[in-house]
GROMACS .gro file of C-alpha atoms in nm:
model
  460
    1UNK     CA    1  13.951   9.378  11.713
    2UNK     CA    2  13.592   9.491  11.827
    3UNK     CA    3  13.745   9.820  11.927
    4UNK     CA    4  13.885   9.862  11.576
    5UNK     CA    5  13.560   9.788  11.417
    6UNK     CA    6  13.391  10.017  11.635
    7UNK     CA    7  13.632  10.283  11.525
    8UNK     CA    8  13.562  10.195  11.184
    9UNK     CA    9  13.185  10.242  11.204
   10UNK     CA   10  13.223  10.557  11.382
   11UNK     CA   11  13.472  10.681  11.102
   12UNK     CA   12  13.199  10.600  10.849
   13UNK     CA   13  12.957  10.792  11.029
   14UNK     CA   14  13.172  11.079  11.034
   15UNK     CA   15  13.232  11.065  10.672
   16UNK     CA   16  12.879  11.057  10.593
   17UNK     CA   17  12.827  11.354  10.818
   18UNK     CA   18  13.098  11.545  10.613
   19UNK     CA   19  12.933  11.444  10.297
   20UNK     CA   20  12.602  11.620  10.443
   21UNK     CA   21  12.807  11.911  10.546
   22UNK     CA   22  12.931  11.943  10.184
   23UNK     CA   23  12.585  11.934  10.073
   24UNK     CA   24  12.516  12.229  10.283
   25UNK     CA   25  12.801  12.416  10.150
   26UNK     CA   26  12.681  12.365   9.801
   27UNK     CA   27  12.339  12.515   9.916
   28UNK     CA   28  12.140  12.196   9.852
   29UNK     CA   29  11.797  12.248   9.988
   30UNK     CA   30  11.723  12.150  10.363
   31UNK     CA   31  11.460  11.884  10.263
   32UNK     CA   32  11.697  11.708  10.033
   33UNK     CA   33  11.956  11.677  10.298
   34UNK     CA   34  11.709  11.538  10.540
   35UNK     CA   35  11.607  11.290  10.299
   36UNK     CA   36  11.973  11.200  10.184
   37UNK     CA   37  12.048  11.141  10.563
   38UNK     CA   38  11.728  10.906  10.619
   39UNK     CA   39  11.842  10.719  10.317
   40UNK     CA   40  12.208  10.689  10.412
   41UNK     CA   41  12.121  10.617  10.779
   42UNK     CA   42  11.886  10.324  10.670
   43UNK     CA   43  12.161  10.159  10.453
   44UNK     CA   44  12.440  10.217  10.686
   45UNK     CA   45  12.249  10.083  10.986
   46UNK     CA   46  12.094   9.769  10.784
   47UNK     CA   47  12.486   9.695  10.690
   48UNK     CA   48  12.589   9.716  11.062
   49UNK     CA   49  12.292   9.468  11.134
   50UNK     CA   50  12.392   9.217  10.870
   51UNK     CA   51  12.739   9.186  10.951
   52UNK     CA   52  12.743   9.215  11.358
   53UNK     CA   53  12.372   9.157  11.447
   54UNK     CA   54  12.177   9.362  11.706
   55UNK     CA   55  12.333   9.272  12.026
   56UNK     CA   56  12.700   9.225  11.945
   57UNK     CA   57  12.966   9.423  12.123
   58UNK     CA   58  13.047   9.605  11.798
   59UNK     CA   59  12.707   9.697  11.725
   60UNK     CA   60  12.627   9.828  12.102
   61UNK     CA   61  12.953  10.008  12.112
   62UNK     CA   62  12.918  10.180  11.774
   63UNK     CA   63  12.556  10.291  11.867
   64UNK     CA   64  12.690  10.437  12.216
   65UNK     CA   65  12.906  10.691  11.978
   66UNK     CA   66  12.645  10.731  11.739
   67UNK     CA   67  12.397  10.827  12.022
   68UNK     CA   68  12.647  11.151  12.097
   69UNK     CA   69  12.489  11.296  11.766
   70UNK     CA   70  12.146  11.126  11.768
   71UNK     CA   71  12.045  11.171  12.140
   72UNK     CA   72  12.245  11.476  12.170
   73UNK     CA   73  12.061  11.652  11.908
   74UNK     CA   74  11.716  11.542  12.049
   75UNK     CA   75  11.818  11.669  12.398
   76UNK     CA   76  11.921  11.985  12.245
   77UNK     CA   77  11.562  12.027  12.112
   78UNK     CA   78  11.424  11.913  12.429
   79UNK     CA   79  11.629  12.183  12.616
   80UNK     CA   80  11.458  12.465  12.419
   81UNK     CA   81  11.131  12.336  12.420
   82UNK     CA   82  10.986  12.498  12.749
   83UNK     CA   83  11.190  12.834  12.692
   84UNK     CA   84  11.020  12.853  12.349
   85UNK     CA   85  10.655  12.772  12.455
   86UNK     CA   86  10.671  13.029  12.754
   87UNK     CA   87  10.857  13.305  12.542
   88UNK     CA   88  10.651  13.267  12.220
   89UNK     CA   89  10.314  13.276  12.391
   90UNK     CA   90  10.383  13.549  12.600
   91UNK     CA   91  10.536  13.734  12.303
   92UNK     CA   92  10.216  13.680  12.089
   93UNK     CA   93  10.042  13.878  12.363
   94UNK     CA   94  10.313  14.168  12.354
   95UNK     CA   95  10.273  14.195  11.970
   96UNK     CA   96   9.891  14.194  11.984
   97UNK     CA   97   9.851  13.857  11.805
   98UNK     CA   98   9.649  13.681  12.079
   99UNK     CA   99   9.431  13.957  12.227
  100UNK     CA  100   9.108  13.904  12.031
  101UNK     CA  101   9.052  13.556  11.934
  102UNK     CA  102   9.235  13.357  12.255
  103UNK     CA  103   8.899  13.191  12.340
  104UNK     CA  104   8.801  13.109  12.010
  105UNK     CA  105   9.170  12.986  11.909
  106UNK     CA  106   9.160  12.756  12.222
  107UNK     CA  107   8.836  12.607  12.130
  108UNK     CA  108   8.887  12.527  11.773
  109UNK     CA  109   9.237  12.369  11.852
  110UNK     CA  110   9.122  12.160  12.130
  111UNK     CA  111   8.822  12.081  11.920
  112UNK     CA  112   9.011  11.975  11.600
  113UNK     CA  113   9.266  11.776  11.797
  114UNK     CA  114   8.973  11.581  11.982
  115UNK     CA  115   8.766  11.558  11.654
  116UNK     CA  116   9.063  11.387  11.452
  117UNK     CA  117   9.158  11.180  11.747
  118UNK     CA  118   8.791  11.028  11.732
  119UNK     CA  119   8.826  10.989  11.369
  120UNK     CA  120   9.156  10.823  11.399
  121UNK     CA  121   9.007  10.580  11.663
  122UNK     CA  122   8.732  10.485  11.428
  123UNK     CA  123   9.006  10.420  11.159
  124UNK     CA  124   9.190  10.200  11.409
  125UNK     CA  125   8.877  10.002  11.482
  126UNK     CA  126   8.822   9.954  11.105
  127UNK     CA  127   9.194   9.849  11.052
  128UNK     CA  128   9.201   9.602  11.327
  129UNK     CA  129   8.867   9.448  11.214
  130UNK     CA  130   8.951   9.454  10.857
  131UNK     CA  131   9.282   9.262  10.894
  132UNK     CA  132   9.103   9.031  11.166
  133UNK     CA  133   9.369   9.071  11.446
  134UNK     CA  134   9.330   8.884  11.723
  135UNK     CA  135   9.521   8.943  12.068
  136UNK     CA  136   9.484   8.586  12.160
  137UNK     CA  137   9.721   8.478  11.899
  138UNK     CA  138  10.040   8.679  12.060
  139UNK     CA  139  10.295   8.482  12.280
  140UNK     CA  140  10.448   8.607  12.573
  141UNK     CA  141  10.840   8.555  12.592
  142UNK     CA  142  11.093   8.662  12.852
  143UNK     CA  143  11.100   9.025  12.724
  144UNK     CA  144  10.706   9.041  12.730
  145UNK     CA  145  10.688   8.912  13.064
  146UNK     CA  146  10.927   9.192  13.198
  147UNK     CA  147  10.725   9.434  13.026
  148UNK     CA  148  10.396   9.338  13.164
  149UNK     CA  149  10.584   9.345  13.533
  150UNK     CA  150  10.655   9.711  13.483
  151UNK     CA  151  10.292   9.783  13.338
  152UNK     CA  152  10.120   9.639  13.633
  153UNK     CA  153  10.259   9.921  13.846
  154UNK     CA  154  10.132  10.186  13.601
  155UNK     CA  155   9.798  10.013  13.575
  156UNK     CA  156   9.698  10.067  13.928
  157UNK     CA  157   9.720  10.438  13.906
  158UNK     CA  158   9.546  10.427  13.572
  159UNK     CA  159   9.244  10.266  13.679
  160UNK     CA  160   9.154  10.537  13.941
  161UNK     CA  161   9.225  10.823  13.709
  162UNK     CA  162   8.883  11.003  13.603
  163UNK     CA  163   8.832  11.242  13.350
  164UNK     CA  164   8.819  11.541  13.598
  165UNK     CA  165   9.140  11.428  13.748
  166UNK     CA  166   9.305  11.431  13.423
  167UNK     CA  167   9.184  11.778  13.345
  168UNK     CA  168   9.308  11.908  13.688
  169UNK     CA  169   9.651  11.746  13.595
  170UNK     CA  170   9.687  12.010  13.323
  171UNK     CA  171   9.672  12.302  13.557
  172UNK     CA  172   9.995  12.392  13.695
  173UNK     CA  173  10.073  12.415  14.047
  174UNK     CA  174  10.447  12.526  14.033
  175UNK     CA  175  10.515  12.677  13.672
  176UNK     CA  176  10.879  12.670  13.745
  177UNK     CA  177  10.866  12.309  13.796
  178UNK     CA  178  10.685  12.252  13.480
  179UNK     CA  179  10.961  12.446  13.294
  180UNK     CA  180  11.183  12.142  13.394
  181UNK     CA  181  10.934  11.906  13.241
  182UNK     CA  182  10.880  11.734  13.565
  183UNK     CA  183  10.542  11.623  13.480
  184UNK     CA  184  10.385  11.465  13.177
  185UNK     CA  185  10.146  11.761  13.126
  186UNK     CA  186  10.419  12.023  13.204
  187UNK     CA  187  10.408  12.165  12.853
  188UNK     CA  188  10.027  12.245  12.870
  189UNK     CA  189  10.114  12.384  13.229
  190UNK     CA  190  10.364  12.618  13.073
  191UNK     CA  191  10.109  12.729  12.810
  192UNK     CA  192   9.849  12.808  13.068
  193UNK     CA  193  10.085  12.989  13.284
  194UNK     CA  194  10.210  13.196  12.965
  195UNK     CA  195   9.850  13.277  12.887
  196UNK     CA  196   9.815  13.441  13.223
  197UNK     CA  197  10.119  13.623  13.197
  198UNK     CA  198  10.016  13.766  12.870
  199UNK     CA  199   9.679  13.835  12.983
  200UNK     CA  200   9.810  14.035  13.280
  201UNK     CA  201  10.024  14.214  13.056
  202UNK     CA  202   9.735  14.361  12.875
  203UNK     CA  203   9.589  14.473  13.212
  204UNK     CA  204   9.916  14.636  13.289
  205UNK     CA  205   9.927  14.795  12.956
  206UNK     CA  206   9.622  14.984  13.011
  207UNK     CA  207   9.703  15.123  13.353
  208UNK     CA  208  10.080  15.133  13.329
  209UNK     CA  209  10.175  15.152  13.008
  210UNK     CA  210  10.545  15.255  13.077
  211UNK     CA  211  10.607  14.923  13.260
  212UNK     CA  212  10.450  14.740  12.996
  213UNK     CA  213  10.644  14.879  12.721
  214UNK     CA  214  10.947  14.786  12.926
  215UNK     CA  215  10.802  14.412  12.960
  216UNK     CA  216  10.748  14.382  12.597
  217UNK     CA  217  11.094  14.502  12.499
  218UNK     CA  218  11.241  14.233  12.737
  219UNK     CA  219  11.019  13.978  12.587
  220UNK     CA  220  11.088  14.078  12.249
  221UNK     CA  221  11.449  14.045  12.295
  222UNK     CA  222  11.424  13.700  12.476
  223UNK     CA  223  11.208  13.584  12.160
  224UNK     CA  224  11.480  13.689  11.928
  225UNK     CA  225  11.727  13.513  12.122
  226UNK     CA  226  11.530  13.218  12.167
  227UNK     CA  227  11.455  13.167  11.803
  228UNK     CA  228  11.815  13.231  11.704
  229UNK     CA  229  11.898  12.915  11.932
  230UNK     CA  230  11.630  12.711  11.771
  231UNK     CA  231  11.785  12.816  11.435
  232UNK     CA  232  12.116  12.708  11.533
  233UNK     CA  233  11.984  12.372  11.655
  234UNK     CA  234  11.759  12.295  11.373
  235UNK     CA  235  12.060  12.334  11.122
  236UNK     CA  236  12.185  12.008  11.299
  237UNK     CA  237  11.869  11.819  11.172
  238UNK     CA  238  12.040  11.601  10.902
  239UNK     CA  239  12.303  11.485  11.111
  240UNK     CA  240  12.081  11.398  11.382
  241UNK     CA  241  11.848  11.197  11.157
  242UNK     CA  242  12.147  11.013  11.019
  243UNK     CA  243  12.260  10.906  11.349
  244UNK     CA  244  11.924  10.797  11.484
  245UNK     CA  245  11.810  10.624  11.193
  246UNK     CA  246  12.120  10.429  11.171
  247UNK     CA  247  12.070  10.321  11.531
  248UNK     CA  248  11.726  10.214  11.452
  249UNK     CA  249  11.824  10.013  11.132
  250UNK     CA  250  12.107   9.850  11.313
  251UNK     CA  251  11.920   9.748  11.653
  252UNK     CA  252  11.569   9.647  11.505
  253UNK     CA  253  11.459   9.284  11.557
  254UNK     CA  254  11.358   9.204  11.203
  255UNK     CA  255  11.264   8.839  11.318
  256UNK     CA  256  10.984   8.981  11.583
  257UNK     CA  257  10.887   9.229  11.299
  258UNK     CA  258  10.797   8.942  11.077
  259UNK     CA  259  10.616   8.747  11.332
  260UNK     CA  260  10.418   9.023  11.409
  261UNK     CA  261  10.405   9.151  11.045
  262UNK     CA  262  10.021   9.159  11.030
  263UNK     CA  263   9.976   9.390  11.314
  264UNK     CA  264  10.240   9.616  11.192
  265UNK     CA  265  10.102   9.639  10.838
  266UNK     CA  266   9.744   9.699  10.986
  267UNK     CA  267   9.889   9.971  11.212
  268UNK     CA  268  10.043  10.133  10.916
  269UNK     CA  269   9.734  10.128  10.702
  270UNK     CA  270   9.548  10.325  10.961
  271UNK     CA  271   9.805  10.560  10.995
  272UNK     CA  272   9.821  10.644  10.631
  273UNK     CA  273   9.447  10.660  10.612
  274UNK     CA  274   9.440  10.907  10.878
  275UNK     CA  275   9.726  11.110  10.737
  276UNK     CA  276   9.497  11.124  10.422
  277UNK     CA  277   9.223  11.225  10.631
  278UNK     CA  278   9.455  11.521  10.732
  279UNK     CA  279   9.510  11.612  10.382
  280UNK     CA  280   9.124  11.602  10.296
  281UNK     CA  281   9.057  11.835  10.590
  282UNK     CA  282   9.316  12.084  10.425
  283UNK     CA  283   9.132  12.055  10.106
  284UNK     CA  284   8.823  12.126  10.248
  285UNK     CA  285   8.965  12.434  10.374
  286UNK     CA  286   9.069  12.515  10.017
  287UNK     CA  287   9.437  12.456  10.079
  288UNK     CA  288   9.652  12.272   9.875
  289UNK     CA  289   9.765  11.920  10.013
  290UNK     CA  290  10.073  11.880   9.824
  291UNK     CA  291  10.210  12.213   9.957
  292UNK     CA  292  10.147  12.061  10.308
  293UNK     CA  293  10.303  11.742  10.235
  294UNK     CA  294  10.621  11.934  10.054
  295UNK     CA  295  10.657  12.162  10.347
  296UNK     CA  296  10.573  11.947  10.645
  297UNK     CA  297  10.779  11.636  10.535
  298UNK     CA  298  11.102  11.728  10.656
  299UNK     CA  299  10.953  11.778  11.027
  300UNK     CA  300  10.741  11.460  10.991
  301UNK     CA  301  11.062  11.269  10.891
  302UNK     CA  302  11.228  11.395  11.212
  303UNK     CA  303  10.919  11.309  11.423
  304UNK     CA  304  10.948  10.949  11.248
  305UNK     CA  305  11.293  10.884  11.328
  306UNK     CA  306  11.309  11.035  11.669
  307UNK     CA  307  10.976  10.918  11.811
  308UNK     CA  308  10.930  11.228  12.038
  309UNK     CA  309  10.670  11.466  11.950
  310UNK     CA  310  10.811  11.704  12.231
  311UNK     CA  311  11.156  11.711  12.073
  312UNK     CA  312  11.006  11.781  11.735
  313UNK     CA  313  10.824  12.095  11.873
  314UNK     CA  314  11.066  12.358  11.777
  315UNK     CA  315  11.063  12.218  11.405
  316UNK     CA  316  10.669  12.204  11.441
  317UNK     CA  317  10.645  12.568  11.530
  318UNK     CA  318  10.923  12.678  11.257
  319UNK     CA  319  10.717  12.480  10.995
  320UNK     CA  320  10.377  12.626  11.079
  321UNK     CA  321  10.488  12.978  11.099
  322UNK     CA  322  10.773  13.010  10.839
  323UNK     CA  323  10.627  12.774  10.579
  324UNK     CA  324  10.279  12.718  10.635
  325UNK     CA  325  10.159  13.060  10.702
  326UNK     CA  326  10.025  13.001  11.057
  327UNK     CA  327  10.038  13.293  11.297
  328UNK     CA  328  10.285  13.245  11.578
  329UNK     CA  329  10.034  13.259  11.865
  330UNK     CA  330   9.822  12.985  11.707
  331UNK     CA  331  10.129  12.783  11.599
  332UNK     CA  332  10.230  12.783  11.969
  333UNK     CA  333   9.874  12.686  12.097
  334UNK     CA  334   9.839  12.416  11.838
  335UNK     CA  335  10.193  12.251  11.864
  336UNK     CA  336  10.186  12.278  12.255
  337UNK     CA  337   9.846  12.134  12.323
  338UNK     CA  338   9.917  11.860  12.038
  339UNK     CA  339  10.167  11.737  12.289
  340UNK     CA  340   9.931  11.626  12.535
  341UNK     CA  341   9.587  11.648  12.387
  342UNK     CA  342   9.433  11.458  12.106
  343UNK     CA  343   9.741  11.270  11.971
  344UNK     CA  344   9.609  11.103  11.666
  345UNK     CA  345   9.861  10.825  11.638
  346UNK     CA  346   9.932  10.731  12.010
  347UNK     CA  347   9.616  10.848  12.192
  348UNK     CA  348   9.373  10.752  11.909
  349UNK     CA  349   9.481  10.455  11.672
  350UNK     CA  350   9.681  10.244  11.889
  351UNK     CA  351   9.448  10.218  12.191
  352UNK     CA  352   9.151  10.165  11.970
  353UNK     CA  353   9.334   9.882  11.761
  354UNK     CA  354   9.451   9.703  12.113
  355UNK     CA  355   9.072   9.723  12.235
  356UNK     CA  356   8.909   9.543  11.930
  357UNK     CA  357   9.201   9.275  11.961
  358UNK     CA  358   9.132   9.184  12.323
  359UNK     CA  359   8.758   9.225  12.329
  360UNK     CA  360   8.670   8.895  12.224
  361UNK     CA  361   8.902   8.752  12.496
  362UNK     CA  362   8.680   8.925  12.742
  363UNK     CA  363   8.353   8.819  12.587
  364UNK     CA  364   8.268   9.136  12.415
  365UNK     CA  365   8.163   9.168  12.047
  366UNK     CA  366   8.398   9.399  11.875
  367UNK     CA  367   8.191   9.453  11.576
  368UNK     CA  368   7.862   9.578  11.795
  369UNK     CA  369   7.770   9.926  11.734
  370UNK     CA  370   7.755  10.000  12.099
  371UNK     CA  371   8.103   9.876  12.175
  372UNK     CA  372   8.233  10.080  11.888
  373UNK     CA  373   8.064  10.410  11.972
  374UNK     CA  374   8.151  10.365  12.353
  375UNK     CA  375   8.526  10.283  12.253
  376UNK     CA  376   8.541  10.609  12.001
  377UNK     CA  377   8.416  10.848  12.299
  378UNK     CA  378   8.647  10.690  12.544
  379UNK     CA  379   8.952  10.723  12.326
  380UNK     CA  380   8.864  11.075  12.231
  381UNK     CA  381   8.800  11.165  12.598
  382UNK     CA  382   9.094  10.961  12.745
  383UNK     CA  383   9.331  11.142  12.478
  384UNK     CA  384   9.378  11.429  12.762
  385UNK     CA  385   9.729  11.445  12.902
  386UNK     CA  386   9.902  11.198  12.709
  387UNK     CA  387  10.287  11.272  12.700
  388UNK     CA  388  10.454  11.368  12.389
  389UNK     CA  389  10.741  11.150  12.448
  390UNK     CA  390  10.812  10.774  12.437
  391UNK     CA  391  10.567  10.578  12.621
  392UNK     CA  392  10.258  10.802  12.568
  393UNK     CA  393  10.097  10.534  12.351
  394UNK     CA  394  10.148  10.274  12.641
  395UNK     CA  395   9.982  10.506  12.862
  396UNK     CA  396   9.703  10.581  12.666
  397UNK     CA  397   9.628  10.231  12.585
  398UNK     CA  398   9.635  10.137  12.953
  399UNK     CA  399   9.375  10.409  13.017
  400UNK     CA  400   9.157  10.317  12.741
  401UNK     CA  401   9.158   9.936  12.817
  402UNK     CA  402   9.106   9.994  13.195
  403UNK     CA  403   8.792  10.213  13.131
  404UNK     CA  404   8.651   9.964  12.894
  405UNK     CA  405   8.746   9.671  13.145
  406UNK     CA  406   8.945   9.493  12.890
  407UNK     CA  407   9.270   9.303  12.987
  408UNK     CA  408   9.583   9.527  12.946
  409UNK     CA  409   9.852   9.248  12.913
  410UNK     CA  410   9.828   9.285  12.539
  411UNK     CA  411  10.024   9.612  12.569
  412UNK     CA  412  10.328   9.431  12.698
  413UNK     CA  413  10.315   9.154  12.417
  414UNK     CA  414  10.383   9.398  12.153
  415UNK     CA  415  10.725   9.539  12.306
  416UNK     CA  416  10.903   9.377  12.005
  417UNK     CA  417  10.770   9.603  11.732
  418UNK     CA  418  10.656   9.898  11.955
  419UNK     CA  419  10.956  10.110  11.849
  420UNK     CA  420  10.845  10.036  11.464
  421UNK     CA  421  10.509  10.147  11.514
  422UNK     CA  422  10.591  10.432  11.736
  423UNK     CA  423  10.769  10.585  11.474
  424UNK     CA  424  10.468  10.613  11.242
  425UNK     CA  425  10.239  10.728  11.542
  426UNK     CA  426  10.471  11.015  11.637
  427UNK     CA  427  10.473  11.130  11.280
  428UNK     CA  428  10.096  11.131  11.275
  429UNK     CA  429  10.058  11.326  11.630
  430UNK     CA  430  10.278  11.592  11.472
  431UNK     CA  431  10.079  11.602  11.173
  432UNK     CA  432   9.778  11.629  11.361
  433UNK     CA  433   9.897  11.916  11.554
  434UNK     CA  434  10.020  12.105  11.240
  435UNK     CA  435   9.676  12.041  11.086
  436UNK     CA  436   9.495  12.187  11.383
  437UNK     CA  437   9.738  12.480  11.370
  438UNK     CA  438   9.661  12.544  10.992
  439UNK     CA  439   9.295  12.500  11.002
  440UNK     CA  440   9.257  12.725  11.317
  441UNK     CA  441   9.458  13.007  11.164
  442UNK     CA  442   9.246  12.985  10.843
  443UNK     CA  443   8.912  12.977  11.050
  444UNK     CA  444   9.018  13.291  11.255
  445UNK     CA  445   9.147  13.489  10.970
  446UNK     CA  446   9.514  13.486  11.092
  447UNK     CA  447   9.636  13.300  10.800
  448UNK     CA  448   9.906  13.394  10.529
  449UNK     CA  449   9.795  13.252  10.215
  450UNK     CA  450  10.090  13.375  10.027
  451UNK     CA  451  10.339  13.177  10.271
  452UNK     CA  452  10.139  12.874  10.232
  453UNK     CA  453  10.133  12.874   9.843
  454UNK     CA  454  10.505  12.954   9.828
  455UNK     CA  455  10.679  12.652   9.659
  456UNK     CA  456  11.000  12.655   9.858
  457UNK     CA  457  11.061  12.576  10.213
  458UNK     CA  458  11.218  12.834  10.440
  459UNK     CA  459  11.582  12.747  10.535
  460UNK     CA  460  11.658  12.683  10.892
   0.00000   0.00000   0.00000
């Protein structure tokens, strides 16, 4: 009987996917198909939850099949991330798009990412204080005990990590290993390696122009093929979102969410306020925040459902270049650095909120000016090297709490609502990276205002 019910659920998912395909055949816009998939997934997943529960054999069996589409789509995106970063940045040099302002671009991108992370930390502190969040009220169940046992192993390494060591971790010692994504900072390692290759190309071009021209043709060919692969994968976005959000809605622990509802609400209030800050920064640059929201929303929706900044990178780059008018070189720098430096949600808001919640238990006044200022600085500096995958916020929180000499056990006590909050954090991380790209492109004069002002999104 259970097998039959699983087949029924899978059949329903297939029918919903057929419906999305028919919308594509009728040339319904990409953004409308994405949001239709999101809505259908929420309804379908919640129905499965109501009928079968979160841990039943029918639910788990159905999700296993759903993951072929959802997890498979995320893996396809992750597959193309490293080749895309490497080829795109080298191509920016061969196309003469990074020769003049590379130092200024790097400084502005990193500065904006760190600056917005400091602002997000301040907002997180304000939200935790405003909602009067108290870590002492959290209880530890079986799942939380298991989680804290796992965290103890990570704490030992985190406590001994200094800022210079974090910076050194960004430098690649084996770029071929980084192309496999072996390290948390592999993406930045690939960026640095690609920049060196690009600079070397410029030197060869001055001395051996024939070799440089041959290399440039090879890179241009590889770039065209890589972007075509990205386009093919991005066309699957509505189907991936449908499957992923169905899984989330079907397996979420709604009772736990209700018990920790105050923390969830406080977190999303902070996330929304920080997103508004992104829009204000764009307004100060004399850019329409409405256009940004309209064009960035499909990408932010995927980041929200998938909970992976790294997996969202191909969409992040496409949105910046095709829809927001950012130059290819700057888009690649902003998108790539945004994966591991200055993540507004995971490395900014979340650690700051947890620090405020546990400070009283450690005998520290969370409202004191010295504590708040120190916390903001620690959060900003510690935001180097936070991985753009699930678990990055946990790592960031461990670093901040350890540096501030605060108890880290609270990180494990929030395991039941972690996925729900991580969805919003990831979307904010991606928005921060895209905002940094747009502002940097505008400041360096490499911005296509006509593209930004266009009302329609360029189809994948």
